[in-house]
């Protein structure tokens, strides 16, 4: 004999999970249906069997030490909490690195070309370096200013100097050579009456002559030779050594210089 | 040090505020009930102990999500049972099923009933029948019959609707009844 009562409802009744109406309905049915009563009894016995099963006792280690083990692991894990983020951090970091590498790969690779030049703009204007070079000829200038001062100054004949100084100094030399009375130097000379006597250094015209002139304009050492490699000429050096030229200055400050006194170049000009 | 009088809520609040030691009484309080559930799910002492330990560690790490006022035992049961279900899915692949162990054991002892009492034989057969159940059926029987959780609680632990709890439990009992008949478990 079969019964139409849902087995779920019978289980619900057994477990006390039905509402009052359902419970009353089941109880009414159970009074009439022997099959369902038998089924319900079997379910009760089944539950009872299940509850009688004994379990194996846990180990002493579990009973006495689980608290300590749990706490140790919990503290250890909270200490290294950052590493728990590694499943997130590692892929993100790798993705970022790959992204950076890919960006760099897409850049054109090759030799530097004109397009790669960087234009530098010099903001500060270049200041001219004012250089005063002693001359190969020296000028004996007798200056009479209110009948007191007599000066001796030199004129340039060797323009192997930077171009800016060169043009000006050659002009000075030309004036000096003509014996014109002329103001020389930076001082205002309007009231000075002077006569200039040009006395050239006796330098061989077919030879390169260079000299080290100290900060006072005195020739210290002389080198000569037809090449740019200097040679010592004792006789020439004895003749020129000690001669007084105009003091070499750089940016207005007296300084020792290595001066080219070669005559030939001036002659050509 | 806290004694057993402290409520779960008080201890959990302390743990949430960074006091790890307050978790200790909770472990002490629930380790055995959880062990029983885990043992009945996996039928292996060492595995059951490991699962209980894992459940406590997971619960500690998720303690910030626990809502004060709800039953802590049901919450940690949910963690433990889900952990055990995952363990059964992963670890039992390709391994000897517990039922085989029990069947061999029973077969060996069938021929020598003097060695054990009638009650002992019955218990081993019931255990074998339980081990033979599918994991989800065994789990729901353990939660209802042995732990006496309500359908509502089981619904939350297993994350299934209450109606499903009722129907799954009915099917699980029918299945167990069939296995009982197969292996000779007699009604009293």
Coordinates of C-alpha atoms in Angstrom, one line a residue:
Chain A
X1 CA 0.0 0.0 0.0
X2 CA 1.3 3.4 -1.0
X3 CA 0.6 6.8 0.4
X4 CA 0.6 10.1 -1.3
X5 CA 2.0 12.1 1.6
X6 CA 5.2 13.9 0.7
X7 CA 8.3 12.3 2.3
X8 CA 9.7 15.8 2.8
X9 CA 6.7 16.7 4.9
X10 CA 7.2 13.6 7.0
X11 CA 10.9 14.5 7.5
X12 CA 9.8 18.1 8.4
X13 CA 7.3 16.7 10.9
X14 CA 10.1 14.5 12.4
X15 CA 12.5 17.4 12.7
X16 CA 9.8 19.8 14.1
X17 CA 10.1 22.2 11.2
X18 CA 6.4 22.4 10.2
X19 CA 4.0 25.1 11.2
X20 CA 1.0 24.4 13.3
X21 CA -1.4 23.7 10.4
X22 CA 0.9 21.4 8.6
X23 CA 1.7 19.6 11.9
X24 CA -2.0 19.1 12.6
X25 CA -2.6 17.8 9.1
X26 CA 0.3 15.3 9.4
X27 CA -0.9 14.1 12.8
X28 CA -4.4 13.6 11.4
X29 CA -3.0 11.6 8.5
X30 CA -0.7 9.5 10.6
X31 CA -3.7 8.3 12.7
X32 CA -5.3 7.0 9.5
X33 CA -2.2 5.8 7.5
X34 CA -0.2 2.8 8.8
X35 CA 2.4 3.1 6.0
X36 CA 3.3 6.6 7.0
X37 CA 3.4 5.6 10.7
X38 CA 5.8 2.8 9.8
X39 CA 7.9 5.1 7.7
X40 CA 8.1 7.7 10.4
X41 CA 9.2 5.0 12.9
X42 CA 12.0 3.9 10.5
X43 CA 13.2 7.4 10.2
X44 CA 13.3 7.8 14.0
X45 CA 15.3 4.6 14.3
X46 CA 17.6 5.7 11.5
X47 CA 18.4 8.9 13.4
X48 CA 18.9 7.0 16.6
X49 CA 21.4 4.7 14.9
X50 CA 23.3 7.7 13.5
X51 CA 23.4 9.3 16.9
X52 CA 24.8 6.1 18.5
X53 CA 27.9 6.1 16.4
X54 CA 30.9 6.8 18.6
X55 CA 33.7 8.9 17.2
X56 CA 37.4 8.3 17.6
X57 CA 38.8 10.4 20.4
X58 CA 41.0 13.3 19.2
X59 CA 44.7 13.1 20.0
X60 CA 46.3 14.6 23.2
X61 CA 48.2 17.0 20.9
X62 CA 44.8 18.3 19.6
X63 CA 43.2 18.5 23.0
X64 CA 46.1 20.4 24.7
X65 CA 47.8 22.2 22.0
X66 CA 45.3 23.3 19.4
X67 CA 44.9 26.7 21.1
X68 CA 48.6 27.4 21.0
X69 CA 49.0 26.2 17.4
X70 CA 46.1 28.3 16.2
X71 CA 47.4 31.4 18.0
X72 CA 50.9 30.8 16.7
X73 CA 49.7 30.6 13.1
X74 CA 47.3 33.4 13.4
X75 CA 50.0 35.7 14.9
X76 CA 52.5 34.6 12.2
X77 CA 50.1 35.3 9.4
X78 CA 49.0 38.7 10.8
X79 CA 52.7 39.6 11.1
X80 CA 53.3 38.8 7.4
X81 CA 50.0 40.2 6.3
X82 CA 51.6 41.9 3.3
X83 CA 52.5 38.5 1.8
X84 CA 48.8 37.7 1.9
X85 CA 48.4 40.4 -0.7
X86 CA 51.0 38.7 -2.9
X87 CA 48.3 37.1 -5.1
X88 CA 47.3 40.6 -5.9
X89 CA 50.6 42.5 -5.7
X90 CA 52.7 40.1 -7.8
X91 CA 50.5 40.0 -10.9
X92 CA 50.0 43.8 -10.7
X93 CA 53.7 44.4 -10.4
X94 CA 54.5 42.0 -13.3
X95 CA 51.8 43.6 -15.4
X96 CA 53.3 47.1 -14.7
X97 CA 56.8 45.9 -15.6
X98 CA 55.5 44.4 -18.8
X99 CA 53.6 47.6 -19.7
X100 CA 56.8 49.7 -19.1
X101 CA 58.8 47.3 -21.3
X102 CA 56.2 47.3 -24.1
X103 CA 56.2 51.1 -24.1
X104 CA 60.0 51.2 -24.4
X105 CA 59.9 48.5 -27.2
X106 CA 57.5 50.7 -29.2
X107 CA 60.0 53.6 -29.2
X108 CA 62.0 53.8 -32.5
X109 CA 65.4 52.2 -32.1
X110 CA 68.4 53.4 -34.1
X111 CA 71.3 55.7 -34.3
X112 CA 71.1 59.2 -33.2
X113 CA 70.2 61.4 -36.2
X114 CA 69.9 65.1 -36.9
X115 CA 66.4 65.0 -35.6
X116 CA 67.7 63.9 -32.2
X117 CA 69.8 67.0 -31.8
X118 CA 69.0 69.2 -28.9
X119 CA 69.2 72.9 -29.4
X120 CA 70.9 74.7 -26.6
X121 CA 70.3 78.4 -26.4
X122 CA 72.9 80.4 -24.6
X123 CA 71.1 82.9 -22.6
X124 CA 74.0 84.9 -21.3
X125 CA 75.8 87.0 -24.0
X126 CA 79.4 86.2 -24.5
X127 CA 81.7 88.9 -23.1
X128 CA 84.7 90.0 -25.1
X129 CA 87.9 89.2 -23.5
X130 CA 90.0 92.3 -23.5
X131 CA 93.7 91.3 -24.2
X132 CA 96.5 93.7 -24.4
X133 CA 99.5 92.2 -26.2
X134 CA 103.0 93.6 -26.1
X135 CA 104.3 94.7 -29.5
X136 CA 107.4 93.6 -31.3
X137 CA 108.5 97.2 -31.8
X138 CA 108.5 99.5 -28.8
X139 CA 107.6 103.1 -28.9
X140 CA 109.5 105.7 -26.9
X141 CA 107.0 108.3 -26.3
X142 CA 108.1 111.4 -24.7
X143 CA 105.1 113.0 -23.2
X144 CA 105.0 116.5 -21.9
X145 CA 102.0 117.3 -19.9
X146 CA 102.2 120.5 -18.1
X147 CA 106.0 119.9 -18.4
X148 CA 106.1 117.0 -15.9
X149 CA 105.4 113.5 -17.2
X150 CA 107.5 111.4 -19.6
X151 CA 106.2 108.0 -20.6
X152 CA 107.4 105.2 -22.6
X153 CA 105.0 103.0 -24.3
X154 CA 105.1 100.3 -26.8
X155 CA 103.3 99.6 -30.0
X156 CA 102.3 96.4 -31.6
X157 CA 103.9 94.9 -34.7
X158 CA 103.0 91.2 -34.2
X159 CA 99.3 90.7 -34.8
X160 CA 99.4 86.9 -34.1
X161 CA 96.7 87.4 -31.6
X162 CA 93.0 86.8 -31.4
X163 CA 91.2 88.6 -34.1
X164 CA 89.4 91.0 -31.9
X165 CA 92.6 92.5 -30.5
X166 CA 94.4 92.2 -33.8
X167 CA 92.7 94.8 -35.8
X168 CA 92.8 97.4 -33.2
X169 CA 96.4 96.9 -32.3
X170 CA 97.5 97.0 -36.0
X171 CA 95.8 100.3 -36.3
X172 CA 97.7 101.6 -33.2
X173 CA 100.9 100.4 -34.7
X174 CA 100.3 102.3 -38.0
X175 CA 99.7 105.5 -36.1
X176 CA 102.8 105.0 -34.1
X177 CA 104.9 104.2 -37.1
X178 CA 103.9 107.5 -38.8
X179 CA 105.2 109.3 -35.8
X180 CA 102.0 111.0 -35.1
X181 CA 101.4 112.5 -31.8
X182 CA 98.8 110.3 -30.3
X183 CA 97.0 109.4 -27.1
X184 CA 97.7 105.9 -26.1
X185 CA 96.1 103.9 -23.3
X186 CA 92.9 104.4 -21.5
X187 CA 93.6 107.8 -19.9
X188 CA 92.2 110.9 -21.5
X189 CA 95.2 112.5 -23.2
X190 CA 93.7 115.7 -24.6
X191 CA 95.8 118.0 -22.6
X192 CA 99.0 116.1 -23.1
X193 CA 101.5 117.0 -25.7
X194 CA 103.8 114.2 -26.7
X195 CA 106.3 113.2 -29.3
X196 CA 106.6 109.6 -30.2
X197 CA 109.8 107.9 -31.3
X198 CA 109.3 104.4 -32.7
X199 CA 112.2 102.1 -32.0
X200 CA 111.7 98.6 -33.3
X201 CA 113.1 95.6 -31.7
X202 CA 115.7 94.1 -34.0
X203 CA 114.1 90.9 -34.8
X204 CA 115.1 88.8 -37.8
X205 CA 112.3 89.1 -40.2
X206 CA 112.5 85.6 -41.7
X207 CA 112.2 83.8 -38.5
X208 CA 109.5 83.0 -36.1
X209 CA 110.3 84.7 -32.8
X210 CA 108.3 84.1 -29.7
X211 CA 109.0 85.4 -26.2
X212 CA 107.7 85.0 -22.7
X213 CA 106.9 88.5 -21.4
X214 CA 106.4 88.9 -17.7
X215 CA 103.5 90.9 -16.2
X216 CA 105.6 94.1 -16.3
X217 CA 106.3 93.8 -20.0
X218 CA 109.9 92.6 -19.6
X219 CA 111.1 89.9 -22.0
X220 CA 112.2 86.8 -20.0
X221 CA 112.8 84.1 -22.5
X222 CA 113.1 84.0 -26.3
X223 CA 112.5 81.1 -28.6
X224 CA 112.9 81.1 -32.4
X225 CA 112.9 78.8 -35.4
X226 CA 111.2 78.4 -38.7
X227 CA 108.8 75.9 -37.4
X228 CA 106.3 76.0 -34.7
X229 CA 108.6 73.9 -32.6
X230 CA 110.7 76.4 -30.6
X231 CA 114.5 76.5 -30.6
X232 CA 116.8 78.3 -28.3
X233 CA 118.9 81.1 -29.9
X234 CA 121.2 82.3 -27.2
X235 CA 122.4 85.3 -29.1
X236 CA 118.9 86.6 -30.0
X237 CA 117.8 85.9 -26.5
X238 CA 120.7 87.8 -25.0
X239 CA 119.9 90.7 -27.3
X240 CA 116.1 90.8 -26.5
X241 CA 116.1 89.6 -22.9
X242 CA 115.4 92.4 -20.5
X243 CA 113.8 94.6 -23.2
X244 CA 110.9 96.5 -21.8
X245 CA 107.6 96.1 -23.7
X246 CA 104.2 97.2 -22.7
X247 CA 102.8 95.0 -19.9
X248 CA 100.5 92.3 -21.3
X249 CA 97.1 92.4 -19.7
X250 CA 94.1 90.2 -19.9
X251 CA 90.8 91.7 -19.0
X252 CA 92.7 94.7 -17.6
X253 CA 94.9 92.6 -15.3
X254 CA 98.6 92.4 -15.9
X255 CA 99.8 88.9 -16.5
X256 CA 102.7 87.0 -18.0
X257 CA 102.1 85.9 -21.6
X258 CA 103.8 84.0 -24.4
X259 CA 103.9 86.4 -27.2
X260 CA 104.6 86.0 -30.9
X261 CA 107.0 88.8 -32.0
X262 CA 107.6 87.6 -35.6
X263 CA 108.2 90.5 -37.9
X264 CA 107.5 88.9 -41.2
X265 CA 103.8 88.7 -40.7
X266 CA 103.5 92.3 -40.1
X267 CA 105.6 93.1 -43.1
X268 CA 103.3 91.1 -45.3
X269 CA 100.3 93.0 -44.0
Chain B
X1 CA 43.1 35.5 31.0
X2 CA 39.4 34.9 30.4
X3 CA 37.2 32.4 31.9
X4 CA 34.3 30.5 30.4
X5 CA 31.8 33.0 31.7
X6 CA 32.8 35.5 29.0
X7 CA 30.3 35.6 26.2
X8 CA 31.2 34.9 22.6
X9 CA 30.3 38.5 21.7
X10 CA 32.6 39.9 24.3
X11 CA 35.5 37.8 23.2
X12 CA 34.9 38.5 19.5
X13 CA 34.8 42.2 20.2
X14 CA 38.2 41.9 21.9
X15 CA 39.6 40.0 19.0
X16 CA 38.3 42.5 16.6
X17 CA 40.1 45.2 18.6
X18 CA 43.4 43.4 18.1
X19 CA 43.5 41.1 21.2
X20 CA 44.5 37.8 19.7
X21 CA 44.6 36.1 23.1
X22 CA 40.8 36.5 23.4
X23 CA 40.4 34.0 20.6
X24 CA 41.8 31.3 22.9
X25 CA 38.6 30.8 24.9
X26 CA 36.6 30.5 21.7
X27 CA 38.9 27.7 20.5
X28 CA 38.7 26.0 23.8
X29 CA 34.9 26.3 23.8
X30 CA 34.2 25.0 20.3
X31 CA 37.1 22.7 19.4
X32 CA 35.3 19.5 20.5
X33 CA 31.9 20.1 18.9
X34 CA 33.7 21.1 15.7
X35 CA 35.9 18.0 15.9
X36 CA 32.8 15.8 16.1
X37 CA 31.3 17.3 13.0
X38 CA 34.6 17.2 11.1
X39 CA 35.2 13.6 12.1
X40 CA 31.7 12.5 11.0
X41 CA 32.4 14.2 7.7
X42 CA 35.8 12.7 6.9
X43 CA 36.0 9.7 9.2
X44 CA 39.7 10.2 9.9
X45 CA 41.1 11.6 13.2
X46 CA 44.1 13.4 11.8
X47 CA 42.2 15.0 9.0
X48 CA 39.4 16.0 11.3
X49 CA 41.9 17.7 13.7
X50 CA 43.6 19.5 10.8
X51 CA 40.2 20.7 9.5
X52 CA 39.2 22.1 12.9
X53 CA 42.5 23.9 13.2
X54 CA 42.1 25.4 9.7
X55 CA 38.5 26.4 10.5
X56 CA 39.7 28.4 13.6
X57 CA 42.4 30.1 11.6
X58 CA 40.0 31.0 8.8
X59 CA 37.5 32.2 11.3
X60 CA 40.1 34.4 13.0
X61 CA 41.1 35.9 9.7
X62 CA 37.5 36.6 8.8
X63 CA 36.5 37.8 12.3
X64 CA 36.0 41.4 11.0
X65 CA 33.1 40.1 8.9
X66 CA 31.4 38.5 11.8
X67 CA 28.3 40.4 12.9
X68 CA 28.0 40.7 16.6
X69 CA 24.7 39.3 17.9
X70 CA 24.6 36.3 15.5
X71 CA 25.5 32.8 16.8
X72 CA 29.3 32.3 16.6
X73 CA 29.0 28.5 16.6
X74 CA 26.8 28.5 13.6
X75 CA 29.1 30.9 11.9
X76 CA 32.3 28.9 12.6
X77 CA 30.4 25.7 11.7
X78 CA 29.7 27.2 8.3
X79 CA 33.4 27.9 7.8
X80 CA 34.4 24.4 9.0
X81 CA 31.8 22.6 7.0
X82 CA 32.5 24.4 3.8
X83 CA 36.2 23.9 4.4
X84 CA 35.6 20.2 4.9
X85 CA 33.4 20.0 1.7
X86 CA 36.2 21.5 -0.3
X87 CA 38.7 19.1 1.3
X88 CA 36.5 16.2 0.4
X89 CA 36.2 17.4 -3.2
X90 CA 40.0 17.8 -3.5
X91 CA 41.6 15.2 -1.4
X92 CA 39.4 12.2 -2.0
X93 CA 40.1 12.1 -5.7
X94 CA 42.0 8.9 -6.5
X95 CA 42.2 7.9 -2.9
X96 CA 40.7 4.9 -1.2
X97 CA 37.2 5.8 -0.1
X98 CA 36.6 5.3 3.6
X99 CA 33.8 2.9 2.8
X100 CA 36.3 0.5 1.4
X101 CA 38.3 0.6 4.6
X102 CA 35.1 -0.1 6.6
X103 CA 33.9 -2.8 4.3
X104 CA 37.3 -4.6 4.6
X105 CA 37.2 -4.1 8.3
X106 CA 33.7 -5.5 8.6
X107 CA 34.5 -8.4 6.3
X108 CA 37.4 -9.4 8.4
X109 CA 35.4 -9.3 11.6
X110 CA 32.2 -10.9 10.2
X111 CA 33.8 -14.3 10.5
X112 CA 34.7 -13.8 14.2
X113 CA 31.8 -12.2 16.0
X114 CA 33.1 -13.3 19.3
X115 CA 35.8 -10.6 19.2
X116 CA 33.4 -7.8 19.3
X117 CA 30.1 -7.1 20.9
X118 CA 26.9 -6.9 18.9
X119 CA 26.8 -3.2 19.6
X120 CA 30.3 -2.6 18.3
X121 CA 29.5 -4.4 15.0
X122 CA 26.4 -2.3 14.6
X123 CA 28.3 0.9 15.1
X124 CA 30.9 0.0 12.6
X125 CA 28.2 -0.9 10.1
X126 CA 26.4 2.4 10.7
X127 CA 29.7 4.2 10.3
X128 CA 30.4 2.3 7.0
X129 CA 26.9 3.3 5.8
X130 CA 27.5 6.9 6.6
X131 CA 30.8 6.9 4.9
X132 CA 29.1 5.4 1.8
X133 CA 26.8 8.4 1.6
X134 CA 27.5 11.1 -0.9
X135 CA 29.3 14.0 0.8
X136 CA 26.4 16.5 0.6
X137 CA 23.9 13.9 2.1
X138 CA 26.3 13.0 4.9
X139 CA 26.9 16.6 5.7
X140 CA 23.3 17.5 6.0
X141 CA 22.6 14.4 8.1
X142 CA 25.5 15.3 10.4
X143 CA 24.2 18.9 10.7
X144 CA 20.6 17.9 11.4
X145 CA 20.7 14.5 13.1
X146 CA 23.9 14.7 15.1
X147 CA 24.2 18.5 15.7
X148 CA 20.5 19.3 15.7
X149 CA 20.8 22.5 13.7
X150 CA 17.5 23.9 12.5
X151 CA 16.6 24.1 8.8
X152 CA 17.3 27.8 9.0
X153 CA 20.8 27.3 10.4
X154 CA 21.6 24.6 7.9
X155 CA 20.3 26.8 5.1
X156 CA 22.8 29.5 6.2
X157 CA 25.7 27.1 6.8
X158 CA 25.4 25.4 3.4
X159 CA 24.1 28.5 1.6
X160 CA 21.1 26.7 0.2
X161 CA 17.4 27.5 0.4
X162 CA 15.4 26.2 3.4
X163 CA 13.2 24.1 1.0
X164 CA 16.3 22.5 -0.4
X165 CA 17.4 21.6 3.1
X166 CA 14.1 19.8 3.6
X167 CA 14.2 17.9 0.3
X168 CA 17.9 17.1 0.5
X169 CA 17.5 15.8 4.1
X170 CA 14.6 13.6 3.0
X171 CA 16.6 12.1 0.1
X172 CA 19.7 11.7 2.3
X173 CA 17.6 9.7 4.9
X174 CA 16.1 7.5 2.2
X175 CA 19.5 6.9 0.8
X176 CA 20.9 6.0 4.2
X177 CA 18.0 3.7 4.9
X178 CA 18.8 1.8 1.6
X179 CA 22.4 1.5 2.6
X180 CA 21.4 0.2 6.0
X181 CA 19.5 -2.5 4.4
X182 CA 22.4 -3.4 2.0
X183 CA 24.9 -3.8 4.8
X184 CA 22.5 -5.5 7.3
X185 CA 21.8 -2.8 9.8
X186 CA 18.6 -3.9 11.5
X187 CA 16.0 -1.7 13.0
X188 CA 15.7 -2.2 16.8

